[in-house]
Amino acid sequence: MLTCVLVTLTACQNDEVPVDRSPMPTVAAPPYLCEHIPLRAVELMTGVRDPLVRGFFDLTSAGGLGDGSCAIYQREGERLKVLLINLTPGGYSGVVEEQIEDGALPLPEILPGVIGSYFKPSDSETNDAYALLVRGKAEISIQMEIGAKGRDNAADVLALMKLIAPKLLTDASAPSPTPKTPTPKKD
């Protein structure tokens, strides 16, 4: 009888919300945060419901490359930042190459002409994970500072990048077509 009471009390005190292990969406759908970031994806990867959000993107600035950021915070407690997404003109593919040399995984080709990487630090205590994508002179970075426990946090930032890159990268960031060398005529 005493064991049953202790088990019941312990179960009642452990009010942890179970981890939602649902797969990340494969299609970006509303509602959106900062007009381009799918709320459902953010909730799954961070475990934060109804987050506080600050930021915006201007896809017409910087000669059409766009810029902006979207910061997402916990609503309760210390209101810690859980996720930051940045779009900046001036991307440099060398940074991505260095990250891959240091052990980051290469992103698959989400759009033509992109190079990217993603990783989760091996010593992470907050389930953080990061992704960086460069296309021409535009760069998108995802910094998940606090991820949901029990999820594949690196896979989550990869999935989010697949959802947002096609929306945030404009045609102005597309690589210029390589000029073709004329083929000599055979006589």
CSV table of C-alpha atoms in Angstrom, one decimal:
chain,number,residue,atom,x,y,z
A,1,MET,CA,0.0,0.0,0.0
A,2,LEU,CA,2.8,2.5,0.9
A,3,THR,CA,4.5,1.7,-2.4
A,4,CYS,CA,1.4,2.5,-4.4
A,5,VAL,CA,1.0,5.8,-2.6
A,6,LEU,CA,4.7,6.7,-3.3
A,7,VAL,CA,4.4,5.7,-7.0
A,8,THR,CA,1.2,7.8,-7.3
A,9,LEU,CA,2.8,10.9,-5.6
A,10,THR,CA,5.9,10.6,-7.8
A,11,ALA,CA,3.8,10.3,-11.0
A,12,CYS,CA,1.8,13.4,-10.0
A,13,GLN,CA,4.8,15.5,-9.3
A,14,ASN,CA,6.4,14.7,-12.7
A,15,ASP,CA,4.3,17.0,-14.9
A,16,GLU,CA,6.7,16.9,-17.9
A,17,VAL,CA,4.9,17.2,-21.2
A,18,PRO,CA,5.7,14.3,-23.4
A,19,VAL,CA,8.0,15.0,-26.3
A,20,ASP,CA,6.1,15.3,-29.6
A,21,ARG,CA,8.1,13.0,-31.9
A,22,SER,CA,5.8,13.8,-34.9
A,23,PRO,CA,7.8,14.2,-38.1
A,24,MET,CA,8.6,17.7,-39.2
A,25,PRO,CA,6.3,19.1,-41.9
A,26,THR,CA,7.6,18.6,-45.5
A,27,VAL,CA,5.6,21.5,-46.8
A,28,ALA,CA,5.5,25.0,-45.4
A,29,ALA,CA,2.0,25.9,-44.3
A,30,PRO,CA,0.4,28.7,-42.3
A,31,PRO,CA,0.4,30.0,-39.7
A,32,TYR,CA,3.8,31.6,-40.1
A,33,LEU,CA,6.1,33.4,-37.7
A,34,CYS,CA,7.8,36.5,-39.2
A,35,GLU,CA,5.7,35.8,-42.4
A,36,HIS,CA,7.9,32.9,-43.6
A,37,ILE,CA,8.7,30.5,-40.7
A,38,PRO,CA,6.1,27.7,-40.2
A,39,LEU,CA,4.8,27.8,-36.6
A,40,ARG,CA,4.2,24.0,-36.5
A,41,ALA,CA,7.8,23.3,-37.4
A,42,VAL,CA,9.0,25.7,-34.7
A,43,GLU,CA,6.8,24.1,-32.1
A,44,LEU,CA,8.0,20.6,-32.9
A,45,MET,CA,11.7,21.4,-32.9
A,46,THR,CA,11.7,23.6,-29.8
A,47,GLY,CA,8.9,22.1,-27.8
A,48,VAL,CA,7.6,25.7,-27.2
A,49,ARG,CA,3.9,26.3,-27.8
A,50,ASP,CA,2.7,29.8,-28.6
A,51,PRO,CA,6.2,31.3,-28.6
A,52,LEU,CA,7.1,35.0,-28.4
A,53,VAL,CA,8.4,36.2,-31.7
A,54,ARG,CA,10.3,39.3,-32.8
A,55,GLY,CA,11.6,40.2,-36.3
A,56,PHE,CA,10.8,40.3,-40.0
A,57,PHE,CA,12.4,39.7,-43.4
A,58,ASP,CA,12.6,42.2,-46.3
A,59,LEU,CA,13.1,40.2,-49.4
A,60,THR,CA,13.5,43.3,-51.6
A,61,SER,CA,16.4,44.9,-49.7
A,62,ALA,CA,20.1,44.6,-50.6
A,63,GLY,CA,19.5,44.6,-54.4
A,64,GLY,CA,16.9,41.8,-54.1
A,65,LEU,CA,19.0,39.5,-51.9
A,66,GLY,CA,16.9,40.2,-48.9
A,67,ASP,CA,17.8,40.5,-45.2
A,68,GLY,CA,16.2,40.2,-41.8
A,69,SER,CA,15.9,37.9,-38.8
A,70,CYS,CA,13.3,36.1,-36.8
A,71,ALA,CA,14.0,35.4,-33.1
A,72,ILE,CA,11.7,33.0,-31.2
A,73,TYR,CA,11.5,33.0,-27.4
A,74,GLN,CA,9.9,30.9,-24.6
A,75,ARG,CA,6.8,32.6,-23.3
A,76,GLU,CA,7.2,31.5,-19.7
A,77,GLY,CA,10.0,31.9,-17.2
A,78,GLU,CA,13.1,33.7,-18.2
A,79,ARG,CA,11.8,34.0,-21.8
A,80,LEU,CA,15.0,32.4,-23.2
A,81,LYS,CA,15.7,32.6,-26.9
A,82,VAL,CA,15.1,29.1,-28.4
A,83,LEU,CA,15.6,29.8,-32.1
A,84,LEU,CA,17.1,32.5,-34.4
A,85,ILE,CA,16.9,32.6,-38.2
A,86,ASN,CA,18.9,35.1,-40.1
A,87,LEU,CA,18.9,36.1,-43.8
A,88,THR,CA,21.9,38.2,-44.7
A,89,PRO,CA,23.4,39.4,-48.0
A,90,GLY,CA,27.1,38.6,-48.3
A,91,GLY,CA,27.2,34.9,-47.9
A,92,TYR,CA,30.5,33.2,-48.2
A,93,SER,CA,30.7,29.5,-49.2
A,94,GLY,CA,34.2,29.1,-47.6
A,95,VAL,CA,32.6,29.2,-44.2
A,96,VAL,CA,30.4,26.3,-45.1
A,97,GLU,CA,33.4,24.3,-46.5
A,98,GLU,CA,35.3,25.0,-43.2
A,99,GLN,CA,32.3,23.7,-41.1
A,100,ILE,CA,32.2,20.5,-43.2
A,101,GLU,CA,35.9,20.0,-42.8
A,102,ASP,CA,35.4,20.4,-39.0
A,103,GLY,CA,32.7,17.6,-39.0
A,104,ALA,CA,29.5,19.3,-39.9
A,105,LEU,CA,27.2,17.4,-42.3
A,106,PRO,CA,26.6,18.8,-45.8
A,107,LEU,CA,23.1,20.0,-46.6
A,108,PRO,CA,21.5,18.3,-49.5
A,109,GLU,CA,21.0,20.6,-52.6
A,110,ILE,CA,17.7,22.3,-51.5
A,111,LEU,CA,17.9,24.7,-54.5
A,112,PRO,CA,20.3,24.9,-57.4
A,113,GLY,CA,23.6,26.5,-56.5
A,114,VAL,CA,23.4,26.2,-52.8
A,115,ILE,CA,26.0,24.9,-50.4
A,116,GLY,CA,25.2,24.3,-46.7
A,117,SER,CA,26.0,22.4,-43.6
A,118,TYR,CA,24.3,21.5,-40.4
A,119,PHE,CA,25.4,20.0,-37.1
A,120,LYS,CA,24.6,19.4,-33.4
A,121,PRO,CA,27.5,19.9,-30.9
A,122,SER,CA,28.5,16.7,-29.3
A,123,ASP,CA,28.6,18.2,-25.8
A,124,SER,CA,25.2,19.9,-26.1
A,125,GLU,CA,23.2,20.2,-22.9
A,126,THR,CA,20.4,22.3,-24.4
A,127,ASN,CA,19.8,20.2,-27.5
A,128,ASP,CA,21.1,23.0,-29.7
A,129,ALA,CA,21.7,22.5,-33.4
A,130,TYR,CA,22.8,24.8,-36.3
A,131,ALA,CA,22.4,25.0,-40.1
A,132,LEU,CA,24.0,27.4,-42.6
A,133,LEU,CA,23.1,27.8,-46.3
A,134,VAL,CA,24.8,30.0,-48.9
A,135,ARG,CA,23.5,30.7,-52.3
A,136,GLY,CA,25.4,33.3,-54.3
A,137,LYS,CA,25.7,36.3,-52.1
A,138,ALA,CA,22.8,35.4,-49.8
A,139,GLU,CA,23.1,33.4,-46.5
A,140,ILE,CA,20.5,31.8,-44.2
A,141,SER,CA,21.5,30.6,-40.8
A,142,ILE,CA,19.4,28.7,-38.3
A,143,GLN,CA,20.6,28.7,-34.7
A,144,MET,CA,18.4,26.5,-32.5
A,145,GLU,CA,19.7,27.4,-29.0
A,146,ILE,CA,17.2,25.2,-27.1
A,147,GLY,CA,15.7,22.2,-28.9
A,148,ALA,CA,13.1,19.7,-27.7
A,149,LYS,CA,14.5,16.8,-25.7
A,150,GLY,CA,14.2,13.4,-27.3
A,151,ARG,CA,14.1,14.7,-30.9
A,152,ASP,CA,16.9,14.5,-33.6
A,153,ASN,CA,17.7,18.2,-33.3
A,154,ALA,CA,20.2,18.2,-36.2
A,155,ALA,CA,17.6,16.6,-38.5
A,156,ASP,CA,15.1,19.2,-37.3
A,157,VAL,CA,17.2,22.2,-38.4
A,158,LEU,CA,17.8,20.5,-41.7
A,159,ALA,CA,14.0,20.0,-42.1
A,160,LEU,CA,13.4,23.7,-41.3
A,161,MET,CA,16.0,24.8,-43.8
A,162,LYS,CA,14.3,22.8,-46.5
A,163,LEU,CA,11.0,24.6,-45.6
A,164,ILE,CA,12.3,28.1,-45.5
A,165,ALA,CA,15.1,28.4,-48.0
A,166,PRO,CA,12.8,28.3,-51.1
A,167,LYS,CA,10.8,31.1,-49.5
A,168,LEU,CA,13.7,33.3,-48.3
A,169,LEU,CA,16.2,33.0,-51.2
A,170,THR,CA,15.1,35.2,-54.0
A,171,ASP,CA,16.0,34.9,-57.7
A,172,ALA,CA,18.7,37.6,-57.1
A,173,SER,CA,20.7,35.1,-55.1
A,174,ALA,CA,20.7,32.5,-57.9
A,175,PRO,CA,24.1,31.8,-59.4
A,176,SER,CA,24.8,33.3,-62.8
A,177,PRO,CA,24.6,30.8,-65.6
A,178,THR,CA,28.0,29.6,-66.7
A,179,PRO,CA,28.8,30.8,-70.2
A,180,LYS,CA,29.0,27.9,-72.7
A,181,THR,CA,32.1,27.6,-74.8
A,182,PRO,CA,31.1,27.2,-78.5
A,183,THR,CA,31.8,23.9,-79.9
A,184,PRO,CA,34.2,24.0,-82.9
A,185,LYS,CA,32.5,23.0,-86.1
A,186,LYS,CA,33.8,19.9,-87.8
A,187,ASP,CA,34.5,20.1,-91.5
